[in-house]
């Protein structure tokens, strides 16, 4: 399963939003990767804080999420919710 999502948090995928994203990715029985749509960055493991923050994704950029496994659709739904929420909405 694959989904393209626009990153909403003002800080992009750094600090708290990235931490919430990685924690969410690790809650599901699915292998999830994330990659920027623009450029030629390779997909990285969505469950790795270092890999996710290393992408340098800014607010307003599109990312491609790819998930495989039993919880693939649920994982994509949850990760999309994290990426499309303002940072202050994350808890």
XYZ file of N, CA and C in Angstrom, residues 7-66:
180
model
N 3.236 17.191 4.416
C 3.614 17.394 5.818
C 3.108 18.757 6.291
N 2.333 18.762 7.388
C 1.721 19.979 7.911
C 2.501 20.629 9.059
N 3.046 19.855 10.036
C 3.700 20.526 11.169
C 4.728 21.559 10.720
N 4.701 22.713 11.385
C 5.569 23.829 11.009
C 7.040 23.449 11.015
N 7.437 22.561 11.921
C 8.839 22.144 12.019
C 9.181 21.047 11.011
N 8.213 20.624 10.205
C 8.466 19.520 9.291
C 8.630 18.238 10.091
N 9.492 17.335 9.602
C 9.718 16.081 10.327
C 10.970 16.199 11.185
N 10.912 17.067 12.173
C 12.011 17.263 13.111
C 11.444 17.247 14.522
N 12.270 16.930 15.493
C 11.936 16.994 16.910
C 10.629 16.270 17.240
N 9.666 16.983 17.843
C 8.436 16.334 18.314
C 7.626 15.665 17.204
N 7.387 16.327 16.068
C 6.598 15.635 15.038
C 7.267 14.335 14.567
N 8.581 14.344 14.421
C 9.286 13.130 13.986
C 9.198 12.054 15.054
N 9.321 12.450 16.315
C 9.235 11.494 17.413
C 7.858 10.826 17.433
N 6.811 11.623 17.297
C 5.439 11.089 17.270
C 5.245 10.175 16.058
N 5.792 10.572 14.921
C 5.691 9.785 13.687
C 6.350 8.412 13.881
N 7.563 8.404 14.421
C 8.309 7.157 14.622
C 7.607 6.265 15.645
N 7.140 6.852 16.748
C 6.411 6.071 17.755
C 5.174 5.431 17.139
N 4.467 6.182 16.319
C 3.257 5.669 15.674
C 3.607 4.539 14.709
N 4.650 4.713 13.917
C 5.055 3.682 12.953
C 5.376 2.369 13.655
N 5.976 2.455 14.834
C 6.391 1.255 15.563
C 5.244 0.553 16.287
N 4.048 1.127 16.277
C 2.892 0.515 16.946
C 2.179 -0.517 16.077
N 2.543 -0.601 14.812
C 1.797 -1.458 13.881
C 2.643 -2.610 13.369
N 1.952 -3.700 13.029
C 2.598 -4.870 12.454
C 2.694 -4.660 10.943
N 3.587 -3.742 10.578
C 3.788 -3.415 9.161
C 5.188 -2.828 8.982
N 5.769 -3.113 7.840
C 7.041 -2.486 7.469
C 6.685 -1.215 6.711
N 7.091 -0.068 7.243
C 6.728 1.208 6.639
C 7.993 1.966 6.272
N 8.005 2.513 5.057
C 9.100 3.385 4.640
C 8.530 4.746 4.272
N 9.409 5.749 4.339
C 9.028 7.107 3.987
C 10.132 7.701 3.123
N 9.724 8.479 2.126
C 10.689 9.151 1.251
C 10.060 10.443 0.737
N 10.879 11.480 0.556
C 10.353 12.703 -0.060
C 9.943 12.412 -1.504
N 8.864 13.039 -1.953
C 8.415 12.856 -3.338
C 9.355 13.593 -4.284
N 9.747 14.821 -3.885
C 10.671 15.608 -4.713
C 12.102 15.099 -4.503
N 12.902 15.172 -5.546
C 14.290 14.723 -5.425
C 14.394 13.227 -5.572
N 15.582 12.712 -5.320
C 15.779 11.280 -5.490
C 16.267 10.628 -4.202
N 15.676 11.036 -3.074
C 16.030 10.404 -1.812
C 15.493 8.993 -1.748
N 16.299 8.098 -1.202
C 15.868 6.716 -1.042
C 14.899 6.604 0.130
N 13.949 5.668 0.063
C 13.041 5.453 1.186
C 13.822 4.979 2.409
N 13.376 5.421 3.585
C 14.011 5.005 4.831
C 12.963 4.377 5.740
N 13.426 3.634 6.735
C 12.568 2.980 7.705
C 11.831 4.026 8.531
N 10.502 4.003 8.505
C 9.700 4.980 9.242
C 9.796 4.780 10.755
N 10.331 3.651 11.193
C 10.478 3.380 12.612
C 11.813 3.807 13.180
N 12.628 4.489 12.395
C 13.951 4.930 12.830
C 13.992 6.447 12.945
N 14.147 6.950 14.171
C 14.192 8.399 14.408
C 15.334 9.042 13.612
N 16.499 8.432 13.631
C 17.656 8.989 12.931
C 17.399 9.064 11.425
N 16.816 8.004 10.866
C 16.539 7.978 9.430
C 15.491 9.017 9.042
N 14.426 9.118 9.845
C 13.327 10.039 9.528
C 13.797 11.497 9.618
N 14.493 11.858 10.692
C 14.962 13.240 10.816
C 16.047 13.542 9.782
N 16.792 12.519 9.370
C 17.839 12.696 8.366
C 17.305 13.043 6.989
N 16.008 12.818 6.758
C 15.415 13.168 5.460
C 15.343 14.678 5.268
N 15.254 15.418 6.369
C 15.172 16.877 6.280
C 13.898 17.374 5.627
N 12.794 16.690 5.848
C 11.512 17.068 5.241
C 10.945 18.299 5.952
N 10.606 19.311 5.165
C 10.070 20.558 5.708
C 8.546 20.584 5.597
N 7.940 21.495 6.324
C 6.499 21.695 6.252
C 6.107 22.045 4.820
N 5.020 21.465 4.344
C 4.535 21.721 2.992
C 5.082 20.776 1.945
N 6.078 19.966 2.300
C 6.630 19.003 1.347
C 5.788 17.733 1.328
N 5.784 17.067 0.183
C 5.084 15.795 0.037
C 6.035 14.641 0.314
N 5.525 13.627 1.014
C 6.293 12.408 1.257
C 5.481 11.217 0.772
N 6.185 10.162 0.403
C 5.529 8.920 -0.018
C 5.713 7.900 1.099
N 4.598 7.395 1.601
C 4.615 6.338 2.606
C 4.264 5.028 1.918
N 5.050 3.994 2.201
C 4.768 2.667 1.660
C 4.733 1.702 2.836
